[in-house]
Short mmCIF file of C-alpha atoms in Angstrom, two decimals:
data_model
loop_
_atom_site.label_atom_id
_atom_site.label_comp_id
_atom_site.label_asym_id
_atom_site.label_seq_id
_atom_site.Cartn_x
_atom_site.Cartn_y
_atom_site.Cartn_z
CA MET A 1 113.16 118.79 109.83
CA PRO A 2 109.59 118.82 108.41
CA TRP A 3 108.32 115.71 106.63
CA SER A 4 107.75 117.75 103.48
CA SER A 5 111.52 118.15 103.06
CA LEU A 6 112.04 114.38 103.06
CA PHE A 7 109.72 113.30 100.26
CA LEU A 8 109.00 114.28 96.68
CA THR A 9 105.85 116.28 95.98
CA VAL A 10 103.68 115.99 92.88
CA ARG A 11 105.29 119.19 91.52
CA ASP A 12 108.76 117.74 92.11
CA LEU A 13 107.72 114.57 90.28
CA SER A 14 106.79 116.52 87.15
CA LEU A 15 110.09 118.40 87.21
CA TRP A 16 112.02 115.18 87.88
CA HIS A 17 110.65 113.55 84.74
CA GLY A 18 111.07 116.67 82.63
CA GLN A 19 107.28 117.07 82.42
CA LYS A 20 106.99 113.77 80.49
CA TYR A 21 105.40 111.95 83.43
CA ALA A 22 102.34 114.17 83.61
CA ILE A 23 102.12 114.71 79.86
CA ARG A 24 102.32 111.02 78.88
CA ALA A 25 98.61 110.43 79.50
CA PHE A 26 97.64 113.26 77.13
CA THR A 27 100.18 113.11 74.30
CA THR A 28 99.42 111.31 71.04
CA GLY A 29 102.83 111.15 69.39
CA GLY A 30 106.52 110.49 69.77
CA GLU A 31 107.66 108.35 72.68
CA ASN A 32 104.12 107.52 73.81
CA ASP A 33 103.23 105.98 70.43
CA PHE A 34 106.35 103.84 70.66
CA ASN A 35 105.40 102.69 74.17
CA HIS A 36 101.90 101.73 73.03
CA ALA A 37 103.25 99.93 69.99
CA GLU A 38 105.57 97.88 72.16
CA SER A 39 102.75 97.25 74.63
CA ASP A 40 100.45 96.02 71.85
CA LYS A 41 102.98 93.32 71.03
CA MET A 42 102.88 92.12 74.64
CA VAL A 43 99.12 92.21 75.25
CA GLY A 44 98.64 88.61 74.23
CA GLN A 45 101.69 87.45 76.18
CA VAL A 46 100.97 88.88 79.63
CA ASP A 47 98.44 87.45 82.08
CA VAL A 48 97.51 90.48 84.22
CA VAL A 49 96.28 89.00 87.49
CA SER A 50 94.91 92.37 88.64
CA GLU A 51 95.31 96.10 88.10
CA ILE A 52 96.25 98.19 91.13
CA GLY A 53 95.61 101.92 90.92
CA LEU A 54 97.70 104.28 93.07
CA LEU A 55 95.97 107.59 93.79
CA ILE A 56 98.19 110.69 93.69
CA TYR A 57 96.50 113.46 95.64
CA PRO A 58 97.95 116.84 96.74
CA GLU A 59 100.88 116.43 99.17
CA CYS A 60 100.81 112.65 99.14
CA GLN A 61 103.96 110.61 99.83
CA LEU A 62 105.32 109.85 96.37
CA SER A 63 108.03 107.60 97.78
CA ALA A 64 105.19 105.24 98.77
CA VAL A 65 103.69 105.46 95.28
CA HIS A 66 106.98 104.53 93.65
CA GLY A 67 107.86 102.02 96.36
CA LEU A 68 104.59 100.16 95.82
CA THR A 69 105.12 100.32 92.06
CA ASP A 70 108.53 98.68 92.47
CA LEU A 71 107.24 96.14 94.98
CA PHE A 72 104.50 94.93 92.61
CA ARG A 73 106.96 94.78 89.70
CA ILE A 74 109.40 92.73 91.77
CA ALA A 75 106.57 90.39 92.77
CA SER A 76 105.71 89.94 89.10
CA GLN A 77 109.33 89.09 88.31
CA TRP A 78 109.38 86.45 91.05
CA ALA A 79 106.15 84.86 89.84
CA PRO A 80 106.60 81.41 88.22
CA GLN A 81 106.42 81.87 84.47
CA HIS A 82 104.85 79.24 82.26
CA SER A 83 105.25 78.83 78.48
CA GLU A 84 104.99 82.19 76.68
CA GLN A 85 102.45 83.83 79.01
CA LEU A 86 103.88 86.04 81.75
CA ARG A 87 101.96 86.65 85.00
CA ALA A 88 102.10 90.22 86.21
CA ILE A 89 100.40 92.80 88.41
CA ARG A 90 99.43 95.85 86.39
CA VAL A 91 100.08 99.17 88.17
CA SER A 92 98.63 102.51 87.16
CA HIS A 93 99.02 105.97 88.69
CA TRP A 94 95.96 108.23 88.93
CA GLN A 95 96.20 111.94 89.70
CA VAL A 96 93.62 114.51 90.71
CA VAL A 97 93.54 117.12 87.93
CA ASP A 98 90.99 119.89 88.41
CA ASP A 99 87.59 118.15 88.67
CA ASP A 100 88.73 114.76 87.44
CA VAL A 101 91.07 111.88 88.24
CA VAL A 102 93.17 110.81 85.25
CA CYS A 103 95.68 108.07 84.58
CA ILE A 104 99.16 109.58 84.21
CA TRP A 105 101.21 106.36 84.06
CA ASP A 106 100.49 102.74 83.30
CA SER A 107 102.79 99.71 83.49
CA HIS A 108 100.73 97.97 80.77
CA PRO A 109 99.32 100.69 78.50
CA GLY A 110 97.18 99.97 75.50
CA ARG A 111 94.38 97.98 77.15
CA PRO A 112 91.20 99.05 78.98
CA HIS A 113 91.49 99.75 82.71
CA ARG A 114 89.85 97.37 85.17
CA LEU A 115 90.95 98.31 88.66
CA GLY A 116 90.90 95.48 91.18
CA ASN A 117 92.44 97.56 93.97
CA VAL A 118 92.81 101.30 94.61
CA ILE A 119 95.29 102.65 97.17
CA ALA A 120 95.35 106.08 98.81
CA PRO A 121 99.00 106.48 99.95
CA PRO A 122 100.20 108.40 103.03
CA SER A 123 100.32 112.19 103.19
CA ILE A 124 103.52 114.15 103.85
CA ILE A 125 101.63 116.84 105.77
CA MET A 126 99.75 116.54 109.03
CA PRO A 127 96.06 115.56 108.71
CA ALA A 128 94.96 118.87 110.21
CA GLN A 129 96.47 120.54 107.12
CA MET A 130 94.90 118.15 104.63
CA GLN A 131 92.18 119.81 102.59
CA PRO A 132 88.89 118.09 101.70
CA MET A 133 89.26 115.98 98.56
CA PRO A 134 85.76 115.47 97.15
CA VAL A 135 87.02 114.62 93.66
CA ALA A 136 89.35 111.89 94.90
CA ALA A 137 86.71 110.59 97.32
CA SER A 138 84.04 110.44 94.61
CA TRP A 139 86.44 108.60 92.30
CA MET A 140 87.15 105.99 94.99
CA VAL A 141 83.43 105.51 95.62
CA ASP A 142 82.89 104.87 91.91
CA ARG A 143 85.74 102.36 91.73
CA HIS A 144 84.40 100.55 94.82
CA ALA A 145 80.96 100.37 93.22
CA GLU A 146 82.60 98.73 90.20
CA GLY A 147 84.11 96.02 92.39
CA ALA A 148 87.52 97.38 93.35
CA THR A 149 88.89 96.90 96.85
CA VAL A 150 89.69 100.36 98.25
CA CYS A 151 92.78 100.72 100.43
CA SER A 152 94.64 103.37 102.39
CA VAL A 153 97.99 103.76 104.11
CA CYS A 154 98.61 105.99 107.14
CA ALA A 155 96.93 109.41 106.61
CA GLY A 156 95.49 108.12 103.34
CA ALA A 157 92.73 106.89 105.67
CA PHE A 158 91.43 110.48 105.77
CA VAL A 159 90.88 110.39 102.00
CA LEU A 160 89.20 106.99 102.33
CA ALA A 161 87.06 108.16 105.26
CA GLU A 162 85.80 111.08 103.17
CA THR A 163 84.13 108.54 100.88
CA GLY A 164 81.86 107.33 103.69
CA LEU A 165 82.70 103.74 102.73
CA ILE A 166 84.29 102.98 106.09
CA ASN A 167 81.46 104.28 108.24
CA GLY A 168 80.75 101.46 110.68
CA ARG A 169 83.76 99.51 109.39
CA ARG A 170 87.02 98.69 111.19
CA ALA A 171 89.96 100.73 109.95
CA THR A 172 93.44 101.75 111.05
CA THR A 173 95.74 104.72 110.54
CA HIS A 174 98.96 106.06 112.06
CA TRP A 175 98.70 106.01 115.85
CA ALA A 176 99.58 109.72 115.99
CA PHE A 177 96.59 110.57 113.77
CA SER A 178 93.99 108.33 115.38
CA ASP A 179 92.44 111.02 117.60
CA GLU A 180 92.10 113.38 114.64
CA LEU A 181 90.50 110.68 112.48
CA ALA A 182 88.08 109.70 115.26
CA ALA A 183 87.07 113.32 115.82
CA ARG A 184 86.60 114.09 112.14
CA TYR A 185 84.91 110.81 111.21
CA PRO A 186 83.24 109.44 114.37
CA LYS A 187 81.33 106.73 112.46
CA VAL A 188 84.56 104.88 111.63
CA ASP A 189 85.29 101.91 113.91
CA LEU A 190 88.90 102.91 114.55
CA ALA A 191 91.41 100.21 115.52
CA ALA A 192 94.68 102.13 115.31
CA GLU A 193 96.60 99.45 117.22
CA HIS A 194 96.64 97.27 114.11
CA MET A 195 99.19 97.57 111.31
CA VAL A 196 96.92 96.14 108.60
CA ILE A 197 93.18 95.48 108.65
CA ASP A 198 91.81 93.42 105.78
CA ASP A 199 88.03 93.70 105.74
CA GLY A 200 87.50 92.18 102.32
CA ASP A 201 86.43 95.06 100.10
CA ILE A 202 88.28 97.59 102.29
CA MET A 203 91.91 97.40 103.49
CA THR A 204 93.75 99.91 105.67
CA ALA A 205 97.35 100.08 106.89
CA GLY A 206 98.72 102.07 109.79
CA GLY A 207 102.22 103.58 109.76
CA ILE A 208 103.76 105.87 107.15
CA LEU A 209 105.93 102.98 105.93
CA ALA A 210 103.16 100.40 106.27
CA TRP A 211 102.78 100.51 102.48
CA THR A 212 105.19 97.55 102.50
CA ASP A 213 102.78 95.58 104.73
CA LEU A 214 99.79 96.47 102.55
CA GLY A 215 101.69 95.78 99.36
CA LEU A 216 102.87 92.36 100.50
CA THR A 217 99.37 91.50 101.73
CA LEU A 218 98.02 92.27 98.26
CA VAL A 219 100.80 90.23 96.64
CA GLU A 220 99.84 87.27 98.86
CA LYS A 221 96.20 87.62 97.84
CA LEU A 222 96.93 87.94 94.13
CA MET A 223 99.94 85.66 93.63
CA GLY A 224 100.19 83.44 96.70
CA VAL A 225 102.24 83.09 99.87
CA GLY A 226 105.39 81.88 98.08
CA ILE A 227 105.65 84.94 95.84
CA MET A 228 104.93 87.24 98.78
CA LEU A 229 107.74 85.67 100.83
CA ALA A 230 110.16 85.77 97.89
CA THR A 231 109.35 89.47 97.37
CA ALA A 232 109.83 90.23 101.08
CA ARG A 233 113.17 88.42 101.15
CA PHE A 234 114.39 90.27 98.07
CA LEU A 235 113.39 93.63 99.59
CA LEU A 236 114.87 92.64 102.97
CA VAL A 237 111.62 93.44 104.78
CA ASP A 238 109.53 91.36 107.17
CA PRO A 239 106.35 89.65 105.95
CA PRO A 240 103.19 91.55 106.88
CA ARG A 241 102.43 89.19 109.78
CA ARG A 242 104.64 87.80 112.54
CA GLU A 243 104.08 84.28 111.29
CA GLN A 244 102.55 83.01 108.09
CA ASP A 245 99.06 81.61 108.20
CA LEU A 246 99.27 77.95 107.23
CA TYR A 247 95.68 77.98 106.07
CA ARG A 248 94.01 79.28 103.00
CA SER A 249 92.75 82.83 103.37
CA PHE A 250 89.29 83.88 102.26
CA ILE A 251 89.57 86.09 99.18
CA PRO A 252 86.16 87.56 98.28
CA LYS A 253 85.38 88.06 94.60
CA PHE A 254 84.23 91.59 93.83
CA ASP A 255 85.11 91.90 90.12
CA HIS A 256 82.41 89.60 88.74
CA GLY A 257 80.41 92.41 87.12
CA ASP A 258 77.04 91.66 88.78
CA ALA A 259 76.12 95.00 90.38
CA ALA A 260 73.11 93.64 92.28
CA ILE A 261 75.17 90.92 93.94
CA LEU A 262 78.08 93.30 94.59
CA GLY A 263 75.75 95.56 96.57
CA VAL A 264 74.66 92.61 98.71
CA GLN A 265 78.31 91.63 99.29
CA HIS A 266 79.12 95.13 100.49
CA HIS A 267 76.12 94.99 102.84
CA ILE A 268 77.16 91.61 104.28
CA HIS A 269 80.74 92.78 104.87
CA ALA A 270 79.52 95.91 106.65
CA GLN A 271 76.99 93.99 108.79
CA ALA A 272 78.77 90.65 109.19
CA SER A 273 77.75 90.19 112.83
CA GLU A 274 74.06 90.54 112.02
CA ALA A 275 71.71 87.74 110.97
CA HIS A 276 70.96 87.66 107.24
CA ASP A 277 68.23 85.56 105.68
CA ILE A 278 67.72 84.83 102.00
CA PRO A 279 64.44 86.81 101.59
CA GLU A 280 66.08 89.94 103.05
CA LEU A 281 69.19 89.66 100.85
CA ALA A 282 67.16 88.86 97.74
CA GLY A 283 64.98 91.89 98.42
CA ARG A 284 68.05 94.09 98.77
CA ALA A 285 69.23 92.83 95.38
CA GLY A 286 65.79 93.32 93.84
CA LEU A 287 65.63 89.68 92.77
CA THR A 288 63.48 86.64 93.45
CA GLU A 289 65.00 84.25 95.98
CA ARG A 290 65.72 81.60 93.37
CA THR A 291 67.38 84.07 90.98
CA PHE A 292 69.33 85.64 93.82
CA LEU A 293 70.74 82.30 95.00
CA ARG A 294 71.75 81.36 91.48
CA ARG A 295 73.44 84.67 90.71
CA PHE A 296 75.10 84.99 94.14
CA THR A 297 76.61 81.50 93.87
CA LYS A 298 77.75 82.13 90.31
CA ALA A 299 79.37 85.47 91.22
CA THR A 300 81.05 84.51 94.51
CA GLY A 301 81.48 80.74 94.26
CA LEU A 302 79.63 80.35 97.58
CA ARG A 303 76.09 80.24 98.87
CA PRO A 304 75.14 83.30 100.99
CA THR A 305 75.35 81.32 104.27
CA GLU A 306 78.79 80.00 103.34
CA TYR A 307 79.93 83.46 102.30
CA LEU A 308 78.81 85.00 105.61
CA GLN A 309 80.55 82.23 107.53
CA GLN A 310 83.81 82.86 105.65
CA ILE A 311 83.65 86.58 106.49
CA ARG A 312 83.01 85.83 110.16
CA MET A 313 85.93 83.38 110.29
CA MET A 314 88.18 85.98 108.62
CA LYS A 315 87.22 88.53 111.29
CA ALA A 316 87.62 85.95 114.08
CA ARG A 317 91.13 85.02 112.90
CA ASP A 318 92.08 88.70 112.81
CA ALA A 319 90.77 89.24 116.36
CA LEU A 320 92.59 86.17 117.69
CA GLU A 321 95.83 87.31 116.04
CA THR A 322 95.75 90.94 117.13
CA THR A 323 93.64 91.37 120.29
CA ASN A 324 93.35 90.09 123.86
CA HIS A 325 89.58 89.70 123.59
CA SER A 326 88.23 86.51 125.07
CA VAL A 327 87.03 83.75 122.80
CA GLU A 328 83.51 84.38 124.10
CA GLN A 329 83.75 88.09 123.21
CA ILE A 330 85.10 87.36 119.74
CA SER A 331 82.35 84.81 119.20
CA TRP A 332 79.74 87.44 120.03
CA ASP A 333 81.48 90.20 118.01
CA VAL A 334 81.52 88.17 114.80
CA GLY A 335 77.92 87.08 115.10
CA TYR A 336 77.78 83.86 117.16
CA SER A 337 75.76 84.00 120.38
CA ASP A 338 76.58 80.33 121.02
CA VAL A 339 80.32 80.09 121.73
CA THR A 340 80.23 76.30 121.41
CA ALA A 341 78.91 76.61 117.88
CA PHE A 342 81.58 79.25 117.15
CA ARG A 343 84.37 76.96 118.34
CA ARG A 344 83.01 74.10 116.25
CA VAL A 345 82.79 76.22 113.09
CA PHE A 346 86.22 77.78 113.69
CA GLN A 347 87.90 74.41 114.15
CA ARG A 348 86.24 73.07 111.04
CA ALA A 349 87.48 76.10 109.08
CA THR A 350 91.08 76.18 110.39
CA SER A 351 91.72 72.70 111.85
CA LEU A 352 92.66 74.47 115.11
CA THR A 353 90.73 75.49 118.20
CA PRO A 354 90.55 79.26 118.77
CA THR A 355 93.01 79.06 121.69
CA THR A 356 95.52 76.96 119.75
CA TYR A 357 95.23 79.32 116.80
CA ARG A 358 95.91 82.31 119.07
CA LYS A 359 98.95 80.62 120.63
CA ARG A 360 100.39 79.93 117.20
CA PHE A 361 99.58 83.17 115.41
CA GLY A 362 98.79 85.76 118.11
CA LEU A 363 101.03 88.78 118.54
CA ARG A 364 103.52 88.51 121.37
CA HIS A 365 102.53 91.71 123.12
CA GLY A 366 99.68 89.88 124.82
CA ALA A 367 97.27 88.56 122.25
CA GLY A 368 98.87 85.14 122.29
CA GLN A 369 99.40 84.86 126.04
CA THR A 370 95.88 84.15 127.20
CA SER A 371 92.56 83.24 125.68
CA HIS A 372 90.34 84.24 128.60
CA GLY A 373 88.29 81.16 127.92
CA ALA A 374 88.98 77.49 127.57
CA ASP A 375 88.37 75.59 124.36
#
């Protein structure tokens, strides 16, 4: 049975909702006015922690779109509520229409959009049949430039790769599509053995049902470990990792509105293993060193050296959890030529040596069995 017979298509979705779903974004009367009126009453009562945009492109897996929508709503319902202000994740659906991408559904209508994350869901057709999507790709590039974290699930990585944003960056996709992705986009640092790769401003998930892993990872980032675990238990699904990290994860800030600093952040994430000095980064931002340091610290909460160290530790933790690479190799890969210095920084950041961390959090298929290097 072909995959296309198992999932709803965009055309089916319009028929299913009696055309109201696709029309809602363009109508100005009737039910839509009522929805906006009700929403206006709630604007002051809801604390939207972030808006997540789900991209609906031709032949995408709409069960993932609706599944993620439900997952984020459930997470919002599990969030601790204080006084009269409700904490919630706003979800909006965005569809490619001719030469534009428009919002066709919004969980919290009536307020300006500010996308913190954008997700390209899986496709229900094989990647070889997927057509180029320049409109969707351009829209994702623009959202990333505004500070959104761009994400993909399964074959959605082909839409993300078309943006060029993951050239030279680690990314994953379905194992069955990895050869096709590598051939079509050879500049992508493909790591298809991983279920989820969180690279700060870019997140990718592997399997066709890995939208649950990506969704729960985003819930953890936005609302904390407790809400993520409560959501997973309610949905009867496993948490996105084999064991929970007992330590605070690094969550970069991209939505601060300082375009010059955002460009430097993107550069640091893409070249985290390279040396970066203040004059070079300030020049990239087009600022004096003093102004750059002030604005970078204000926007990110960290000095550039601290920020780079956090990124490197994030990448080191991921490598220790998911690969068999030696501690020496990981040290070199994340930018430390002195493995002793790497071990010292890692232990200060996590309270564990690299080998102990791997034993506690490494995957059982080998990553946690040997460190290929003593602490």
